[in-house]
XYZ file of C-alpha atoms in Angstrom:
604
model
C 180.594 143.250 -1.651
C 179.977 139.724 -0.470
C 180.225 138.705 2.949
C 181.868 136.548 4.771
C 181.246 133.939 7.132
C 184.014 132.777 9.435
C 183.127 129.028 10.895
C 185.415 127.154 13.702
C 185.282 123.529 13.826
C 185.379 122.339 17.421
C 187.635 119.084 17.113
C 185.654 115.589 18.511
C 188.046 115.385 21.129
C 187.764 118.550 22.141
C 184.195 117.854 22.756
C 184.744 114.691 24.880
C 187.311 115.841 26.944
C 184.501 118.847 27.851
C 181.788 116.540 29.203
C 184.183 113.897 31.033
C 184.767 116.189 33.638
C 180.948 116.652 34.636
C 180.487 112.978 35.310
C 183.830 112.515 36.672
C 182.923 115.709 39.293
C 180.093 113.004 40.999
C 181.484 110.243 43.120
C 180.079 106.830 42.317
C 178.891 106.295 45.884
C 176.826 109.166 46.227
C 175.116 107.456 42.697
C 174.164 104.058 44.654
C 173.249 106.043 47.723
C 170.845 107.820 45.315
C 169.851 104.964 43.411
C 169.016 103.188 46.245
C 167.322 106.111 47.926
C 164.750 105.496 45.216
C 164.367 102.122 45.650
C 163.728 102.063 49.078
C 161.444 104.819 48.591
C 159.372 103.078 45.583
C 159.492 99.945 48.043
C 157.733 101.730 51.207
C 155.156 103.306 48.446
C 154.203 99.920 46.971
C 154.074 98.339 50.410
C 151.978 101.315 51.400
C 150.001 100.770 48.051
C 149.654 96.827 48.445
C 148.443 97.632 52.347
C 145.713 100.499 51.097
C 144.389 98.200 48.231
C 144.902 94.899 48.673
C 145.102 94.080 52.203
C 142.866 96.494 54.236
C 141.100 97.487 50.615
C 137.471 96.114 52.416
C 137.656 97.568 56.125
C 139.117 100.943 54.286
C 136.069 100.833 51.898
C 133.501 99.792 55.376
C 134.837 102.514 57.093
C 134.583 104.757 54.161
C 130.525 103.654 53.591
C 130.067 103.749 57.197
C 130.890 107.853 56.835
C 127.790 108.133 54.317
C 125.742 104.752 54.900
C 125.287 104.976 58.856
C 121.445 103.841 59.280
C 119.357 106.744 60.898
C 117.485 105.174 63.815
C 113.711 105.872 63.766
C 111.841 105.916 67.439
C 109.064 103.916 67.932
C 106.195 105.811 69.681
C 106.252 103.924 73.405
C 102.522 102.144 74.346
C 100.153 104.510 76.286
C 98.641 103.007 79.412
C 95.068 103.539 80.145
C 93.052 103.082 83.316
C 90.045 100.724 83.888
C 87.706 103.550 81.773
C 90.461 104.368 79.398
C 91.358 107.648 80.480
C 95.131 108.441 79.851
C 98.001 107.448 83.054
C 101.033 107.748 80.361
C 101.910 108.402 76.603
C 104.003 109.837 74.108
C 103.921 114.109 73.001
C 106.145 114.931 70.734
C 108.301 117.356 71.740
C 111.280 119.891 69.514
C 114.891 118.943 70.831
C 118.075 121.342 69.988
C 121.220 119.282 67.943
C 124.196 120.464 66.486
C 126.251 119.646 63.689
C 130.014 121.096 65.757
C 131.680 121.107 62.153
C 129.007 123.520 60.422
C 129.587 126.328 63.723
C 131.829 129.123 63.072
C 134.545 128.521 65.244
C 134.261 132.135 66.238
C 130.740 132.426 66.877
C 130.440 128.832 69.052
C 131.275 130.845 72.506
C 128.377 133.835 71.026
C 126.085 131.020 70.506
C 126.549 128.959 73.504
C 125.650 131.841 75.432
C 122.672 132.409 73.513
C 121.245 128.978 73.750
C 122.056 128.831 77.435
C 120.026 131.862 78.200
C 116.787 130.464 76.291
C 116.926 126.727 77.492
C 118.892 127.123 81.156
C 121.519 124.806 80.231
C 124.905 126.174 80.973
C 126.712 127.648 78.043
C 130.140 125.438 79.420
C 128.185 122.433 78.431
C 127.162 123.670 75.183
C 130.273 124.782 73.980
C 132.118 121.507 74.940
C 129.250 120.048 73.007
C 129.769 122.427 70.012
C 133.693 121.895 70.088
C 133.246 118.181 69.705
C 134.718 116.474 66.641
C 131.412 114.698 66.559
C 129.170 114.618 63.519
C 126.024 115.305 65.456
C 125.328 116.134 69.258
C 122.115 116.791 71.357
C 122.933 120.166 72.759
C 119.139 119.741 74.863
C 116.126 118.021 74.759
C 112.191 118.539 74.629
C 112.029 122.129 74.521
C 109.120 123.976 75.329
C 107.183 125.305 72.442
C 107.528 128.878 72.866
C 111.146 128.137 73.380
C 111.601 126.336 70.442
C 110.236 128.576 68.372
C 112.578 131.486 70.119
C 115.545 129.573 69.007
C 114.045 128.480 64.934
C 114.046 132.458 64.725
C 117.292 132.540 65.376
C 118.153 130.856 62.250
C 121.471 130.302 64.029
C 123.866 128.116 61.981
C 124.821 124.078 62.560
C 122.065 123.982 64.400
C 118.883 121.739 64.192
C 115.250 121.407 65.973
C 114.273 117.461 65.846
C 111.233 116.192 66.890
C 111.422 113.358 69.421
C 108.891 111.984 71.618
C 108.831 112.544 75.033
C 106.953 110.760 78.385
C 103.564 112.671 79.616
C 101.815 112.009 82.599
C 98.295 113.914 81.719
C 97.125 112.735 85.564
C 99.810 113.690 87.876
C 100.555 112.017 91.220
C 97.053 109.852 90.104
C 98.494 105.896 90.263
C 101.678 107.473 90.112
C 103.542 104.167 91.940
C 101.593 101.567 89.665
C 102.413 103.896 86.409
C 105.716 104.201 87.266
C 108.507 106.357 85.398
C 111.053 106.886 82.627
C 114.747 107.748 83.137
C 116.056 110.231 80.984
C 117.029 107.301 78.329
C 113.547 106.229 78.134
C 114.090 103.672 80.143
C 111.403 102.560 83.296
C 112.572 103.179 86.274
C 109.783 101.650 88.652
C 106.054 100.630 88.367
C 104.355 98.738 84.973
C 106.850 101.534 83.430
C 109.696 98.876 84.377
C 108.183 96.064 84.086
C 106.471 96.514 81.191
C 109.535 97.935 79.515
C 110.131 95.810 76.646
C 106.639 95.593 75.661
C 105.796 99.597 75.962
C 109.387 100.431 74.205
C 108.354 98.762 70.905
C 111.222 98.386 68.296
C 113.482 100.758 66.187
C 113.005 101.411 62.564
C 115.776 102.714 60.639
C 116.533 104.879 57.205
C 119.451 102.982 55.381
C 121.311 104.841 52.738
C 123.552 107.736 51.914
C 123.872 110.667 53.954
C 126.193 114.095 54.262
C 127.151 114.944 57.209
C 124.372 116.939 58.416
C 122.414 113.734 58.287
C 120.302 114.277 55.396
C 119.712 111.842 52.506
C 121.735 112.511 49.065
C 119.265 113.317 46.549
C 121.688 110.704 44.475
C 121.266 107.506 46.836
C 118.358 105.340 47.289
C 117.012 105.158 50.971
C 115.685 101.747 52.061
C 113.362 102.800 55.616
C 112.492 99.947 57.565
C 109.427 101.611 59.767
C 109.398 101.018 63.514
C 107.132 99.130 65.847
C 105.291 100.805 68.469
C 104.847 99.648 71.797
C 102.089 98.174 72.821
C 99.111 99.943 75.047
C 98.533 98.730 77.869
C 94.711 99.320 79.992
C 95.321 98.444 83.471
C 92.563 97.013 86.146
C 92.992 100.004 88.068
C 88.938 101.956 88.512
C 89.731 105.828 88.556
C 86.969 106.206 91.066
C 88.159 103.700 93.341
C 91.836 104.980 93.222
C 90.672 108.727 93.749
C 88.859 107.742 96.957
C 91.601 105.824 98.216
C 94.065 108.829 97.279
C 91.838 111.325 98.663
C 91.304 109.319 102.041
C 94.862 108.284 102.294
C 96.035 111.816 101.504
C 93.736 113.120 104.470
C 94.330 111.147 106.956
C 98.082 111.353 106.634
C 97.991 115.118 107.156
C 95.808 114.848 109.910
C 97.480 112.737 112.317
C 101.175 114.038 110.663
C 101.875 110.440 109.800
C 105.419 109.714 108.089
C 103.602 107.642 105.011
C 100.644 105.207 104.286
C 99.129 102.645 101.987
C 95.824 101.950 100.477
C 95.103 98.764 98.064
C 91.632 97.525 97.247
C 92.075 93.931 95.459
C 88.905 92.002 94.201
C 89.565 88.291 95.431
C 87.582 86.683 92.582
C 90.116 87.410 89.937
C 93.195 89.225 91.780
C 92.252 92.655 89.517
C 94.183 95.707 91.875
C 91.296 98.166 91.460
C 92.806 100.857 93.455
C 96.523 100.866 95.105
C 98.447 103.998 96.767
C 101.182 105.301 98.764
C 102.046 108.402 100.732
C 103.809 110.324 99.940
C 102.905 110.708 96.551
C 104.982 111.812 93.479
C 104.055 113.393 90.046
C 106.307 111.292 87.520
C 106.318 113.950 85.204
C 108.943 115.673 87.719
C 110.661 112.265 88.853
C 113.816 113.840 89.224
C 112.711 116.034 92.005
C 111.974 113.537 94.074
C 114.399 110.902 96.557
C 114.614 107.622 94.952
C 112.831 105.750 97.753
C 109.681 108.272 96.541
C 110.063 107.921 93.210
C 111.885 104.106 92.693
C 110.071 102.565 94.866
C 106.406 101.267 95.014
C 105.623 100.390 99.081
C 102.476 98.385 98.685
C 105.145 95.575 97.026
C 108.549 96.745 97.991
C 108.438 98.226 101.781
C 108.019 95.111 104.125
C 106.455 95.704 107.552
C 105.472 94.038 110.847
C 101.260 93.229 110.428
C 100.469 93.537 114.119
C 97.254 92.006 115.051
C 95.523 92.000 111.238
C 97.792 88.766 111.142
C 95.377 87.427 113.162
C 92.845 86.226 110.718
C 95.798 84.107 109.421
C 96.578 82.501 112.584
C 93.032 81.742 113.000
C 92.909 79.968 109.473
C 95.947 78.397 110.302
C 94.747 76.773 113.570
C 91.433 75.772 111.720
C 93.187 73.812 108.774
C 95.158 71.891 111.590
C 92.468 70.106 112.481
C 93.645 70.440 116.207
C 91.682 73.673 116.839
C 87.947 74.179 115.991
C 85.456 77.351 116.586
C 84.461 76.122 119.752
C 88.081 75.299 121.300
C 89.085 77.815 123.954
C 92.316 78.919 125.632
C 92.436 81.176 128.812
C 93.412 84.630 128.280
C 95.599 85.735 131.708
C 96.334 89.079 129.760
C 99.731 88.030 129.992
C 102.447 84.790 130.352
C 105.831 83.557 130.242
C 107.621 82.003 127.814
C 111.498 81.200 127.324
C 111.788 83.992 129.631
C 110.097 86.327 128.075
C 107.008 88.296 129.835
C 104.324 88.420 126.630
C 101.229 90.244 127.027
C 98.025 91.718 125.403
C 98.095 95.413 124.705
C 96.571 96.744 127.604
C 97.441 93.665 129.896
C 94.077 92.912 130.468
C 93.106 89.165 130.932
C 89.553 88.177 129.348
C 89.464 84.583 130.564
C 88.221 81.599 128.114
C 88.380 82.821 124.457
C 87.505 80.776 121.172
C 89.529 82.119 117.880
C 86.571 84.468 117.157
C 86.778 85.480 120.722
C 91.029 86.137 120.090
C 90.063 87.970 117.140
C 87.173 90.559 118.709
C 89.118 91.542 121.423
C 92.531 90.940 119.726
C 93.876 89.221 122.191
C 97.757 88.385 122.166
C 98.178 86.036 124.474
C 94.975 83.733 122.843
C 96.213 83.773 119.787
C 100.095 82.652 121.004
C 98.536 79.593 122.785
C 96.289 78.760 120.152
C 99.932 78.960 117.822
C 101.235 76.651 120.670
C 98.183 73.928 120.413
C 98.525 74.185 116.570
C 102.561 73.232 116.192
C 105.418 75.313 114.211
C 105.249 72.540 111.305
C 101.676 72.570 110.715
C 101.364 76.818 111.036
C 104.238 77.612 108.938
C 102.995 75.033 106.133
C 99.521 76.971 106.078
C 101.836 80.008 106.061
C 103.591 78.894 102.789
C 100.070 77.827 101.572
C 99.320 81.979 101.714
C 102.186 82.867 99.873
C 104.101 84.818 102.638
C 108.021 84.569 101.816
C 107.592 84.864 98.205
C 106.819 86.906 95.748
C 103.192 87.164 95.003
C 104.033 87.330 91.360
C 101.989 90.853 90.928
C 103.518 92.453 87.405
C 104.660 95.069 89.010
C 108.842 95.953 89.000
C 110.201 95.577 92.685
C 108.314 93.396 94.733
C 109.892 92.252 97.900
C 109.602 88.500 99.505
C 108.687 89.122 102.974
C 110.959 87.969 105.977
C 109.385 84.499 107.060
C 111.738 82.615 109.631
C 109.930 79.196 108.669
C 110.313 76.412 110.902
C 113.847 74.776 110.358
C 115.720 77.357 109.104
C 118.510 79.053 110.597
C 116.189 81.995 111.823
C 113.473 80.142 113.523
C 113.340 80.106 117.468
C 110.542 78.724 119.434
C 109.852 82.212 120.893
C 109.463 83.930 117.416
C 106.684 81.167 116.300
C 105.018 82.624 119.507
C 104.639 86.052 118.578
C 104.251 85.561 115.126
C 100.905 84.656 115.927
C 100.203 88.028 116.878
C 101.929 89.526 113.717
C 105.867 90.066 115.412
C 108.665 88.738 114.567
C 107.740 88.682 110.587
C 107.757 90.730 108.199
C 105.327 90.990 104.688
C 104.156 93.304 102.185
C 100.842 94.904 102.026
C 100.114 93.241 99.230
C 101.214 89.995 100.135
C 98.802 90.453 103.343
C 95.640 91.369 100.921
C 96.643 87.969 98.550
C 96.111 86.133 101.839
C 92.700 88.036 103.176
C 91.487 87.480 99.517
C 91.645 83.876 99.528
C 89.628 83.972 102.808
C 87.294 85.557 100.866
C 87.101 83.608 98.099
C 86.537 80.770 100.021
C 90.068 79.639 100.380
C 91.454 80.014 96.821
C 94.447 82.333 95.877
C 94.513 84.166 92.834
C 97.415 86.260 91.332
C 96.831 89.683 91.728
C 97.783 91.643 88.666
C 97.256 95.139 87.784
C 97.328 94.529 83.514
C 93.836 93.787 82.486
C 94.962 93.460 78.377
C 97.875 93.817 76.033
C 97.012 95.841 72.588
C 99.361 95.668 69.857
C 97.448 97.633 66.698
C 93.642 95.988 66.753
C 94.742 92.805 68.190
C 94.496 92.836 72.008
C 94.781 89.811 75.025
C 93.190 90.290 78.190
C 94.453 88.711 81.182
C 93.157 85.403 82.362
C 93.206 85.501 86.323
C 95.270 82.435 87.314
C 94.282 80.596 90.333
C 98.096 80.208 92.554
C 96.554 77.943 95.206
C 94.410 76.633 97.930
C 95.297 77.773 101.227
C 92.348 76.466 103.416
C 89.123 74.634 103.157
C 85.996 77.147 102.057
C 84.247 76.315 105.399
C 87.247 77.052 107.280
C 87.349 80.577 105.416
C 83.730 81.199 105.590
C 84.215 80.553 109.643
C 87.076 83.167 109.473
C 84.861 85.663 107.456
C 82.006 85.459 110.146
C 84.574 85.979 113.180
C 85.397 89.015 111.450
C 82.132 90.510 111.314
C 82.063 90.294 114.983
C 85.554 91.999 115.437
C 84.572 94.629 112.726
C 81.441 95.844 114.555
C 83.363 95.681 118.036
C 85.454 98.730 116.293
C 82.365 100.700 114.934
C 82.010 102.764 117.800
C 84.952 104.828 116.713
C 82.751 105.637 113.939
C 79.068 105.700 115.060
C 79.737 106.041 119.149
C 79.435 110.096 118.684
C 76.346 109.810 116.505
C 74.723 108.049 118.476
C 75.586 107.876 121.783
C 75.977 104.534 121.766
C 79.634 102.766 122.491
C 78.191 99.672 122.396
C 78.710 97.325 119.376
C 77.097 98.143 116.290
C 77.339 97.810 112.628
C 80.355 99.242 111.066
C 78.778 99.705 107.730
C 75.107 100.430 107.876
C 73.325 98.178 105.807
C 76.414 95.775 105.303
C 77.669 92.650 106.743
C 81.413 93.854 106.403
C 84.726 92.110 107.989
C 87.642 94.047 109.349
C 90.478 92.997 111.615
C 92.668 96.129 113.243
C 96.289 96.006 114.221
C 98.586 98.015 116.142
C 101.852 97.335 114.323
C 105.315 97.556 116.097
C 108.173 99.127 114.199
C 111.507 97.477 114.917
C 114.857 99.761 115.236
C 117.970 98.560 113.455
C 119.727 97.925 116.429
C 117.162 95.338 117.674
C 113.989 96.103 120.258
C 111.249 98.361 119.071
C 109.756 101.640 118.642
C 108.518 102.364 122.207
C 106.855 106.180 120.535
C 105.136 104.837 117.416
C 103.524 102.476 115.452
C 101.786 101.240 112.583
C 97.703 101.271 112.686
C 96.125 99.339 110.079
C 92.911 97.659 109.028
C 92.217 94.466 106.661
C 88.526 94.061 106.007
C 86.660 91.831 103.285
C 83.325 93.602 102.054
C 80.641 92.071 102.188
C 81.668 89.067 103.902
C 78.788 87.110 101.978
C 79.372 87.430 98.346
C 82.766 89.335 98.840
C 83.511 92.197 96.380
C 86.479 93.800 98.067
C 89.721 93.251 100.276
C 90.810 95.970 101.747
C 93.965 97.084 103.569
C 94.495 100.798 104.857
C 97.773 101.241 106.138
C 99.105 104.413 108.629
C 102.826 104.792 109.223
C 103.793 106.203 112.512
C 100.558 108.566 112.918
C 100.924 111.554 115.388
C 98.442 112.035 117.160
C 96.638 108.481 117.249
C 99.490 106.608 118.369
C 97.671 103.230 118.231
C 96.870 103.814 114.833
C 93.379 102.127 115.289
C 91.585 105.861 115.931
C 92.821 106.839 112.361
C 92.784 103.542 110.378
C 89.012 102.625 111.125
C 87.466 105.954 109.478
C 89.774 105.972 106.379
C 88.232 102.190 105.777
C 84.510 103.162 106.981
C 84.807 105.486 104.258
C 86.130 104.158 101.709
C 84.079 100.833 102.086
C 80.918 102.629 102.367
C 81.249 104.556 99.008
C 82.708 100.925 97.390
C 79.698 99.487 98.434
C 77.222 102.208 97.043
C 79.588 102.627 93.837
C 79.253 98.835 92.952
C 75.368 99.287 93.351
C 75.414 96.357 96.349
C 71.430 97.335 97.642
C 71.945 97.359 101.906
C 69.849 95.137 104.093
C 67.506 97.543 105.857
C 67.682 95.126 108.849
C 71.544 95.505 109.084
C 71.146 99.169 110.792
C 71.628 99.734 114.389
C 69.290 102.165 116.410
C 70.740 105.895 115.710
C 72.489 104.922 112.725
C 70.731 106.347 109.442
């Protein structure tokens, strides 16, 4: 039997009338609200697309390279400086510091891992895990570990973290020249000494590795590196003799813990060229351990930058000074009451103790205050303060050395200057210098008048090529006869002293020679210390003693320098020694033969 199949024809307006009520069922607003829902929103998207590519396309695409491309710096290995011999003051070990990369820590083992790096290296674990929290890419978590440390924390194998060599600052001599050397802040920076001023020249220049990198720092194995090597700093070899410098440490060092004196200074200059052969300060600092030490200590180089009454080694200038007036000569006396008044002021010798008629050599050998005003007072402010700018004093003396100070000169004219203070600055009061500024002058005296530069640099060495230092002549003070007089009244006031030395050897207190063998010069002083609020010290003082040796073909100025001694309160007790010593062995050391007919009975 066939089927059947039943079909039902839907009429066409049946099927109209079936969709009409689908479109009719939207409002037409809620269309143009839709429609223009996507305009606006295809608007913001090409705005958004016009600002991404077109306008900020090239600092989107710098910023983008900068995430790969950032240059690696390269260190440059800073200069060494050397000694007179070449033995090491300063240079460059490489040492293992700890980074981090914060993004490749486990955020739950940072606080576990800060605690175990702060237990090998010190460093509080607080501090590390800031440092490992950072959104940074890279972070110095410490820096120049010790070996055995750094090894402790390579076995740790701990991860995000990384062991970078970097050089660090080594002092292989200690407190030895320590204020000449100087010292490096933590950013490798000088702080003080040829360290500072040297700085540019030691530092050298950066290299660089330019490329692409991942964020761990390395290069991509798919990028070409372009490494621009750095420059290394230049070496320095300084003038300074390590025998010299160890005498005058060891001497300085002695004598300061034997009278319990608050500080001291030694410098040995040779006046033919200006070469500093040996300069030191007490107390002394090891600038491996800067940081331990007050700023004054470490910052701060007193044989330039501490400025001091001279006291009675000033003496020698004011007799130079009354020379090259032409007013005063060697045989011109004044009369020595032991004491006067002037502008109201009582102004005496030490002790008080007149000594009648004196010549300048006779105000130098028995140091007498009151002489050496009146000779000031015969001699005119104009014409003593011009000899005084002739020396250098109130200026720099241009020593490469960071943080030398000028010296307080109240010259005549200026708005400082009395009539009373031009008195006593004849006797060293009333002005203030710098050791080294009061060597400069003593070494033009003995080098018959003319000044050189000091300088503590003998040569520059970049690679092979090196440039010594040619000494520079900075003026002409005084005539050479006029020094050469000065230099022979020394000699008298030196031996006048060498009983302190030779008086218990052999019984003798009268004059004799200071150095056996030796013509040598030497002018003491009893420095005053003034008190901030004006007057000064009435319990201590500053003993000093500025010699030339040997007066006739001089080899060596030298200053020695006690600060507020103990138990020599004059100073003069403890200064003379520490320069009998040290002179004697300069002498012998620079293989000067000694005049057999320069020895006084008793001496050997």
């Amino acid at each position: 039997m066939a089927s059947t199949t039943r079909r039902t024809t839907i009429p066409a307006s049946a099927k109209t009338t079936a969709a009409v009520p689908l479109l009719r069922g939207l409002p037409r607003w809620r269309l143009q609200v839709l429609l223009l829902s996507c305009v606006l929103i295809s608007t913001i998207i090409g705005i958004r697309l016009v600002d991404l590519q077109v306008v900020r396309s090239q600092d989107l695409a710098r910023k983008a390279r900068l995430e790969i491309e950032t240059p690696t710096l390269l260190a440059p290995r800073r200069g060494q400086i050397t000694d007179a011999s070449g033995t090491v003051l300063a240079m460059d070990v490489e040492r293992q510091s700890l980074f981090a990369v914060p993004s490749q820590v486990p955020a739950e083992r940072k606080a576990e891992i800060a605690l175990l790096i702060a237990k090998l290296t010190n460093v509080p674990a607080e501090q590390i895990l800031s440092a490992l929290r950072s959104d940074r890419q890279w972070v110095r978590l410490t820096r120049w570990l010790d070996p055995d440390v750094a090894a402790q924390v390579a076995e740790l194998k701990l991860p995000g973290l990384r062991l970078v060599y970097e050089p660090m600052r080594f002092y292989p001599q200690g407190f030895t020249a320590a204020q000449v050397v100087g010292a490096l802040n933590l950013n490798g920076e000088g702080v003080s000494g040829i360290e500072a001023y040297y700085d540019t020249a030691l530092r050298g220049t950066e290299g660089r590795i330019e490329g692409e990198f991942d964020p761990a720092r390395n290069p991509m194995a798919t990028s070409l590196a372009r490494v621009l090597p750095p420059q290394d700093g230049a070496n320095l070899q300084l003038t300074i003799d390590p025998f010299i410098q160890q005498i005058a440490e060891r001497e300085l060092q002695q004598a300061v813990q034997e009278q319990q004196a608050d500080g001291g200074t030694i410098i040995v200059l040779d006046p033919l060229t200006g070469a500093i052969l040996a300069m030191t300060s007490w107390p002394f600092f090891d600038p491996n351990r800067w940081q331990e030490y007050p700023p004054e200590v470490y910052g701060r180089n007193p044989a330039i930058g501490t400025v001091y009454e001279p006291g009675s080694t000033f003496k020698i200038i004011t007799a130079a000074a009354a020379l090259s007036s032409g007013v005063v000569t060697t045989t011109t006396t004044v009369d020595d009451t032991g004491w006067l008044v002037r502008y109201g002021q009582p102004l005496r010798n030490f002790d008080a103790t007149p000594r009648g008629p004196l010549t300048l050599a006779g105000m130098l050998y028995y140091s007498s205050n009151v002489a050496a005003l009146q000779f000031n007072e015969l001699v005119g402010p104009e014409s003593y303060y011009r000899t005084l700018t002739r020396f250098g004093f109130g200026q720099p003396t241009g020593v490469d050395l960071a943080g030398e100070e000028s010296g307080i000169v109240n010259f005549y004219g200026s708005s400082g200057y009395n009539p009373l203070t031009f008195l006593i600055n004849a006797y060293g009061q009333g002005i203030s210098v710098t050791p080294l500024q009061l060597v400069q002058a003593a070494a033009a005296i003995a080098n018959d008048g003319v000044m050189m530069r000091p300088y503590v640099v003998q040569q520059v060495c970049r690679g092979k090529e090196c440039v010594r230092t040619e000494p520079q002549v900075v003026g002409k003070p005084i005539e050479a006869s006029i020094a050469q007089a000065v230099r022979e009244m020394m000699v008298d006031a030196a031996n006048h002293y060498a009983p302190v030395i030779w008086g218990p050897r052999t019984g003798s207190w009268r004059d004799q020679w200071l150095v056996p063998g030796y013509r040598v010069g030497a002018k003491t002083g009893t420095a005053s210390i003034p008190l901030p609020g004006g007057g000064y010290d009435p319990s201590y003082t500053i003993g000093s003693v500025l010699g030339i040796a040997p007066v006739d073909e001089p080899r060596f100025v030298v200053l020695v320098k006690i600060d507020r001694p103990k138990k020599d309160t004059l100073g003069v007790l403890t200064a003379i020694p520490v320069y009998y010593n040290l002179v004697d062995q300069l002498l012998r050391y620079a293989h000067i033969p000694p005049d057999r007919s320069l020895v006084s009975p008793g001496q050997p």
